[in-house]
Coordinates of C-alpha atoms and ligand atoms in Angstrom, one line a residue:
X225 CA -194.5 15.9 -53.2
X226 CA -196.0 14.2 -56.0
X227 CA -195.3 10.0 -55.5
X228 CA -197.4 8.2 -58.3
X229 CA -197.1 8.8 -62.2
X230 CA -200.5 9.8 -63.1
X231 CA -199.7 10.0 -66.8
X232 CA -199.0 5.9 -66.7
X233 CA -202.3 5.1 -65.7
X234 CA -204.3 7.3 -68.2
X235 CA -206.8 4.9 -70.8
X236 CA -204.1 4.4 -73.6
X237 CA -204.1 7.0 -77.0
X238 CA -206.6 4.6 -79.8
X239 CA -205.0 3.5 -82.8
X240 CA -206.0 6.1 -85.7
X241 CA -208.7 5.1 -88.2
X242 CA -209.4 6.9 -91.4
X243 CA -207.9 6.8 -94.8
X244 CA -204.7 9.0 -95.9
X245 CA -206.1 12.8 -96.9
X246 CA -204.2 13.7 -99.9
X247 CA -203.7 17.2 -100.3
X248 CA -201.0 20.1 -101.7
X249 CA -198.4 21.3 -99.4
X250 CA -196.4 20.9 -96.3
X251 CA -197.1 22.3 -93.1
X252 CA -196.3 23.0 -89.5
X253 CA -198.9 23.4 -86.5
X254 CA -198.0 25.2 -83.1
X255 CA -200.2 23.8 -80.6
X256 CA -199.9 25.5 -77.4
X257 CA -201.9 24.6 -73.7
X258 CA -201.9 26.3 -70.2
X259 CA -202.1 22.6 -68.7
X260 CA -198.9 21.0 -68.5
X261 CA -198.0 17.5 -70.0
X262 CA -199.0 15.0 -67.3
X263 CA -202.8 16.2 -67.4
X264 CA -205.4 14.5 -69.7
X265 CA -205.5 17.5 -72.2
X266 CA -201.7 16.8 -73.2
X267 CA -202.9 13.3 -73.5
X268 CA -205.4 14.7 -75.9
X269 CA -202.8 16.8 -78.0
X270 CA -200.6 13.8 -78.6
X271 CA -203.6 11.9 -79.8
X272 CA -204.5 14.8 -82.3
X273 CA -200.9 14.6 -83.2
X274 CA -200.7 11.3 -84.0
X275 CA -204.2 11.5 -86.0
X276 CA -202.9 14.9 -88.1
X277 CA -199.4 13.1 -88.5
X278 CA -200.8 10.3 -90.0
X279 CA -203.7 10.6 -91.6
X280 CA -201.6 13.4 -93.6
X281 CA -198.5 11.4 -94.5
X282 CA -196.4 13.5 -92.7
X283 CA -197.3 16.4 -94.7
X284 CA -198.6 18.5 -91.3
X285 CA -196.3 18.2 -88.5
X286 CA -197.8 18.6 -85.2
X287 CA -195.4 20.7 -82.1
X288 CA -197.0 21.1 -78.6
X289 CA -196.0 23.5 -76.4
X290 CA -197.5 22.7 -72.6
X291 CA -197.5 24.6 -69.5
X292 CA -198.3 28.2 -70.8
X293 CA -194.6 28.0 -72.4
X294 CA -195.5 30.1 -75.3
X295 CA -198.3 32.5 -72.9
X296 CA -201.3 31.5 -71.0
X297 CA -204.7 31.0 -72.5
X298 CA -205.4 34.8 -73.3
X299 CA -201.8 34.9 -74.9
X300 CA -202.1 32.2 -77.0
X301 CA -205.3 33.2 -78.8
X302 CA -203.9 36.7 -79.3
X303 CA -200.8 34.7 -81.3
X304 CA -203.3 33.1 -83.1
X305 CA -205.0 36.5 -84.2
X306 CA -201.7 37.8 -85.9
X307 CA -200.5 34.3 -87.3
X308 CA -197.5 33.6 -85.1
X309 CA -198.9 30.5 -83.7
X310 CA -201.5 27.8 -85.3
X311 CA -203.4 26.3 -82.3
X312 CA -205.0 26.7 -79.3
X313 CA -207.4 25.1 -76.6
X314 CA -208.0 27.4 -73.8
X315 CA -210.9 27.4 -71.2
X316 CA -213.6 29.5 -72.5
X317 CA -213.7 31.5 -69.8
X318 CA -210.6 34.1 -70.6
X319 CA -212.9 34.9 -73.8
X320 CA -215.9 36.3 -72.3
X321 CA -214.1 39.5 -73.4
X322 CA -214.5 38.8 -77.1
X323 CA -217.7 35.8 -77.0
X324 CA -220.5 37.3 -74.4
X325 CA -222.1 34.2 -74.5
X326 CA -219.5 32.0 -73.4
X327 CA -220.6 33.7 -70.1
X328 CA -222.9 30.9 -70.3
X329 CA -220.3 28.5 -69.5
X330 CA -219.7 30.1 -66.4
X331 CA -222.5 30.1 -64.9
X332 CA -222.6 28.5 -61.5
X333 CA -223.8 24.9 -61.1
X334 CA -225.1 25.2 -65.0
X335 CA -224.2 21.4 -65.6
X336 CA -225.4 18.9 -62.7
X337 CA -223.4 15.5 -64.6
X338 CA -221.2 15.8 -67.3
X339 CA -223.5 13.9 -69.9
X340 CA -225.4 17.4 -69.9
X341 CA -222.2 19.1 -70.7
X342 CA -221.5 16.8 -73.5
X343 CA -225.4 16.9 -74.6
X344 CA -224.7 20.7 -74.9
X345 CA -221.6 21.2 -76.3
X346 CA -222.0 17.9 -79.2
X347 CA -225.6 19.4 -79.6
X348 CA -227.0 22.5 -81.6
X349 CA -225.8 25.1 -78.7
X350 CA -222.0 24.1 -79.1
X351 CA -222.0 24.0 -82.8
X352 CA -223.6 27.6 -82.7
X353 CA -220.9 28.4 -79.9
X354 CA -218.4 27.2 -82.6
X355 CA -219.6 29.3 -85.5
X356 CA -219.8 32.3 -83.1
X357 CA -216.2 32.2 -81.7
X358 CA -214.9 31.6 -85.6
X359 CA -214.4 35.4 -85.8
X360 CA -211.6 37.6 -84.9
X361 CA -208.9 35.7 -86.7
X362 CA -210.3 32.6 -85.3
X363 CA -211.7 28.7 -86.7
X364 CA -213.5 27.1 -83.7
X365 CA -213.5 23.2 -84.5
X366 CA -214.3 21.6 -81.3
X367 CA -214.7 21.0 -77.7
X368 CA -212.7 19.0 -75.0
X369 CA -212.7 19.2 -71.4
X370 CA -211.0 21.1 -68.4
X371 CA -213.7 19.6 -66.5
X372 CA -215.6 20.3 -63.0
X373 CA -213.8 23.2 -60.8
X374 CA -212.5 22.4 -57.4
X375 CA -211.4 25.0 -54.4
X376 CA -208.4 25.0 -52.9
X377 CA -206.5 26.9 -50.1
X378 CA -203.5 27.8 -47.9
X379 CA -205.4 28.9 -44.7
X380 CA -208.5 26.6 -43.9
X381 CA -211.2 24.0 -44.7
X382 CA -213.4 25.6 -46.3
X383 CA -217.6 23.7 -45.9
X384 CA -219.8 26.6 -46.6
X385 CA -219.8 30.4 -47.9
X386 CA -219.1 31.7 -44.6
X387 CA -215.8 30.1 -44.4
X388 CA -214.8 32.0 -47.8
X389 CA -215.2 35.1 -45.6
X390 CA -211.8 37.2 -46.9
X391 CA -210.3 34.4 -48.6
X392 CA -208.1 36.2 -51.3
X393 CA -209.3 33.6 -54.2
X394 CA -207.4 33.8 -58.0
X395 CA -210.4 33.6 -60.3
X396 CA -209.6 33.4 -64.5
X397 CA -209.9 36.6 -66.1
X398 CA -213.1 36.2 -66.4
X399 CA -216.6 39.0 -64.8
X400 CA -218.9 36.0 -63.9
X401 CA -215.9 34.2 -61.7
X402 CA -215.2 37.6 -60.4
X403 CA -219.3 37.9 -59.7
X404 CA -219.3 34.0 -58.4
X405 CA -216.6 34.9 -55.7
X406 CA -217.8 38.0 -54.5
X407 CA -221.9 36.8 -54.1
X408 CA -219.9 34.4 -51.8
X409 CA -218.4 36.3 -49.7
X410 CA -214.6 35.8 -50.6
X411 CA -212.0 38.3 -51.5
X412 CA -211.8 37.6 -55.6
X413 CA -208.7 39.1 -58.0
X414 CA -208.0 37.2 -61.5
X415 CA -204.6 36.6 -62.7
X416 CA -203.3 34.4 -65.4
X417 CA -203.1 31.5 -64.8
X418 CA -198.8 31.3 -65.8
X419 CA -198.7 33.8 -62.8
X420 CA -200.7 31.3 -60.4
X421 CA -198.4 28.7 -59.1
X422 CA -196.1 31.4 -57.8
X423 CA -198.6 33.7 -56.2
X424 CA -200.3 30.6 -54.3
X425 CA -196.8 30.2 -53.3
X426 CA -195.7 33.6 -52.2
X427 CA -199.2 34.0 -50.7
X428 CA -200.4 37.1 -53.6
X429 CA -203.5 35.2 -53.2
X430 CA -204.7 32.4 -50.6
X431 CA -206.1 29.9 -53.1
X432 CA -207.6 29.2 -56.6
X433 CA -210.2 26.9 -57.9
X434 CA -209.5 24.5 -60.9
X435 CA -210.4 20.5 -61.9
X436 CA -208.7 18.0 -59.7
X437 CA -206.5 16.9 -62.7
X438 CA -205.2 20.4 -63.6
X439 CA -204.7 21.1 -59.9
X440 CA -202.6 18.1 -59.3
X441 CA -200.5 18.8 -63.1
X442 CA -199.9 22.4 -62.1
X443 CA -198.7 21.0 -58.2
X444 CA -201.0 23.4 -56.5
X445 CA -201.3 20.9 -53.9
X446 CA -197.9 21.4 -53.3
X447 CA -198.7 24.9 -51.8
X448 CA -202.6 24.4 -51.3
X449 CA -202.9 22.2 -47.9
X450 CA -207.3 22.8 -48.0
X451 CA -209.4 21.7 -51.3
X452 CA -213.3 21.5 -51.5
X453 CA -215.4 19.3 -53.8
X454 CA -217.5 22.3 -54.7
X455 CA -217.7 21.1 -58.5
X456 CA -219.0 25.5 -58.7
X457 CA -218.3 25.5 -62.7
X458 CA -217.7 22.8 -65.5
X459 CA -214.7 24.5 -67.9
X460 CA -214.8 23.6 -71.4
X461 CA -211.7 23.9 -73.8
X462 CA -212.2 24.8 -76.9
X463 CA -210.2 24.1 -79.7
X464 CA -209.0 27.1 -81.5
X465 CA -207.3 27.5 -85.2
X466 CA -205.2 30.6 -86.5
X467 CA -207.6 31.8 -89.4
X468 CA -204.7 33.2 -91.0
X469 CA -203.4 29.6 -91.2
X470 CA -206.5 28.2 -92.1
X471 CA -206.9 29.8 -95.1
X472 CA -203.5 28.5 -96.0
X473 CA -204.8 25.0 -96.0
X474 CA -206.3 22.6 -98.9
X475 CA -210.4 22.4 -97.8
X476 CA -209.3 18.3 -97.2
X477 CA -206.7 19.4 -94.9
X478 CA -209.0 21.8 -92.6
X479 CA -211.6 18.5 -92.6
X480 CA -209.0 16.6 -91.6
X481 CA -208.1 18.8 -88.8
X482 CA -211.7 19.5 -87.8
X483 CA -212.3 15.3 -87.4
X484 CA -209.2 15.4 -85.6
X485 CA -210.2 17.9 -83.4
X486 CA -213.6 15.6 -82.4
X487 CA -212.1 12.8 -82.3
X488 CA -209.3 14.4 -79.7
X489 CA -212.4 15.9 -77.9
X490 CA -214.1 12.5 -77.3
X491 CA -210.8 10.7 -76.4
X492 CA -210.0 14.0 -73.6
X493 CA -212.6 14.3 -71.9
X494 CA -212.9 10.0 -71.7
X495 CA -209.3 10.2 -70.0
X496 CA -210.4 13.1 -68.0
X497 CA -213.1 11.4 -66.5
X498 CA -211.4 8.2 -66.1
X499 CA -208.5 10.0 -63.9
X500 CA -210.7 12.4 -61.7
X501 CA -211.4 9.6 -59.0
X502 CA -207.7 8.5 -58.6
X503 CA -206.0 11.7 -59.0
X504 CA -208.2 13.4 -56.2
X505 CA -207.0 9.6 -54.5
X506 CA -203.6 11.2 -54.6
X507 CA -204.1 14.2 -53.6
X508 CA -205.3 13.4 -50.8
X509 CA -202.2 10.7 -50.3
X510 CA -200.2 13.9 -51.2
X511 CA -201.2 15.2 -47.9
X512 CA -204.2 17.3 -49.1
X513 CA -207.2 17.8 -47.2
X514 CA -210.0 17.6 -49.1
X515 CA -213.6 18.5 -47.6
X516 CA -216.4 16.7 -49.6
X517 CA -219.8 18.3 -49.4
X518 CA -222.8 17.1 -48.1
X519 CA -226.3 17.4 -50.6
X520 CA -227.7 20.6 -47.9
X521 CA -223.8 21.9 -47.8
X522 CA -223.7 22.2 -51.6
X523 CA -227.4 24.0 -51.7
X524 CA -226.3 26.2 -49.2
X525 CA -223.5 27.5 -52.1
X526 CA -226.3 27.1 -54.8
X527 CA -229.0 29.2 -52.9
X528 CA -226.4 32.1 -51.9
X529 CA -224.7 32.1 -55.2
X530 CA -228.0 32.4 -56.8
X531 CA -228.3 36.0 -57.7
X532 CA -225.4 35.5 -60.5
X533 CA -228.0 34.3 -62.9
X534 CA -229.8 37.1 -63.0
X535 CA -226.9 39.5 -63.3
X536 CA -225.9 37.8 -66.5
X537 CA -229.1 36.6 -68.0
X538 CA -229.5 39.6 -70.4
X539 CA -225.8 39.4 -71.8
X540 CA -226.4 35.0 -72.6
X541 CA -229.7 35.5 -72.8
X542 CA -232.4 33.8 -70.6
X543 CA -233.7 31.4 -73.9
X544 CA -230.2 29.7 -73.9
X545 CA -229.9 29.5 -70.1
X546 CA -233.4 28.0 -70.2
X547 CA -232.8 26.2 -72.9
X548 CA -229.9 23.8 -71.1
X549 CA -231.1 24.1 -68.0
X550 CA -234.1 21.9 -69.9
X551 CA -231.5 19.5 -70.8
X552 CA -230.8 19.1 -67.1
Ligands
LIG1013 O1 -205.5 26.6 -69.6 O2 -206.8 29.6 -65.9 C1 -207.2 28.5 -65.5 O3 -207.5 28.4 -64.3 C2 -207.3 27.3 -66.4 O4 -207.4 26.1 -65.9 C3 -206.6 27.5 -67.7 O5 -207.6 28.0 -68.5 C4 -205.9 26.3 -68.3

């Protein structure tokens, strides 16, 4: 079980700069997460909260809903679409479906430190990303972090591809993960993630793959005894807005919520970074056996998951992949 208090530890929420927005109107924002609240994305939410709260005199009240309460990532942006709920941050990933080139995101080993990531997704690339995914019923306003994905499983350690040999792995709903886990050789089926804790623990599937932090708020580790450093994909969150709402509000509230949203962004994926060290720490004092990788262990995975690029190079297209990998 679960001994220390992660959420005690976490870098402190900043005091809120910025002048009072004065603006017509009074209203009420949904905010709903697939995390639950002791990871650093909650952390995150209470800081935009406090920012929104303030900042508007009280005239937008802030809710969250953690822990896929109100649907998982998928669900949530569908509420969006038809108005019933305001906000949003889910991995990118579920939303291939509607954003091809979000495929970019999943892209094996696409991000080698998470400057790069942040170089990409503050830069020109993310603010196209952003303008892309505002469609559909949607307002994209900003990035945060679910961070560098991590394997885990019931059965064995797991060092190389030939030990994924029919592992039944949950993937996201999502073709690259699907493409990822089959090029290795394991036995890949997505799910929602509000359906994961209980199939890992009724044994549907044999493990999952998700950032130390999210693995250790969603207590995987309490029915995962085998995890992997394999750090395979870096999982934005993107911060999603009802456009049906949006249009409700005054232009100084939507800046307001869009400064919010980047300043939330910076602050997550500090507190996210700042935890990953000692929350792997205690996982590993949870009883978790964790198999770090050696530099000719991890190529082996790069050089046999290889092919995955070229699969989904025409759908991103091979100037953006290019185009970050320059970054790098
Ligand atoms: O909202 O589905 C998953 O594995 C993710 O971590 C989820 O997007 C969190």
């Amino acid at each position: 079980a679960l001994q220390a208090n992660a959420a005690s530890e976490m870098p402190p929420i900043p005091d809120i700069s910025g002048d009072v927005v004065q603006a017509d109107g009074d209203f009420k924002i949904k905010f709903s997460i697939g995390t639950t609240e002791s990871g650093a994305q909650y952390r995150g939410l209470e800081y935009f909260e406090k920012i929104v709260e303030q900042r508007s005199d009280g005239h937008i009240q802030v809710e969250l809903f953690p822990g896929a309460q109100l649907g998982d990532d998928l669900q949530a942006v569908s509420a969006l679409q038809s108005g019933t709920l305001e906000m949003t941050a889910p991995s990118t990933s579920p939303l291939v479906s509607m954003f091809p080139k979000f495929a970019l995101f999943d892209l094996p080993f696409l991000f080698p430190r998470p400057e790069v990531a942040d170089e990409v997704l503050d830069g020109e690339i993310g603010q196209q990303m952003l303008e892309e995914a505002s469609t559909n019923g949607l307002v994209a306003i900003g990035w945060a972090e679910n961070g560098y994905r991590q394997l885990t499983n019931s059965q064995q350690a797991v060092s190389s591809p030939e030990d994924l040999a029919g592992l039944k792995i949950r993937t996201m709903q999502n073709p690259i993960h699907l493409d990822i886990w089959r090029t290795l050789g394991a036995n890949p089926t997505p799910m929602s993630f509000a359906e994961l804790f209980t199939a890992l623990e009724q044994g549907v599937v044999d493990g999952q793959e998700n950032p130390w932090i999210t693995i250790q708020s969603s207590k995987f580790n309490e029915v995962q005894d085998y995890a992997t450093e394999s750090n395979h994909v870096y999982t934005p969150f993107i911060t999603l807005v009802s456009e049906r709402f949006w249009n409700r509000l005054p232009a100084d509230y939507q800046q307001l919520l869009r400064e919010a949203a980047t300043q939330m962004g910076e602050y997550e994926r500090h507190v996210s970074r700042a935890m990953n060290d000692q929350i792997k720490q205690e996982l590993v004092d949870s009883g978790m056996q964790i198999t770090e990788l050696t530099p000719e262990q991890v190529k082996a995975f790069q050089e046999k998951v290889a092919p995955v690029y070229d699969n989904w190079r025409d759908q991103i297209g091979g100037e953006l992949i290019d185009e970050v990998r320059a970054v790098s």
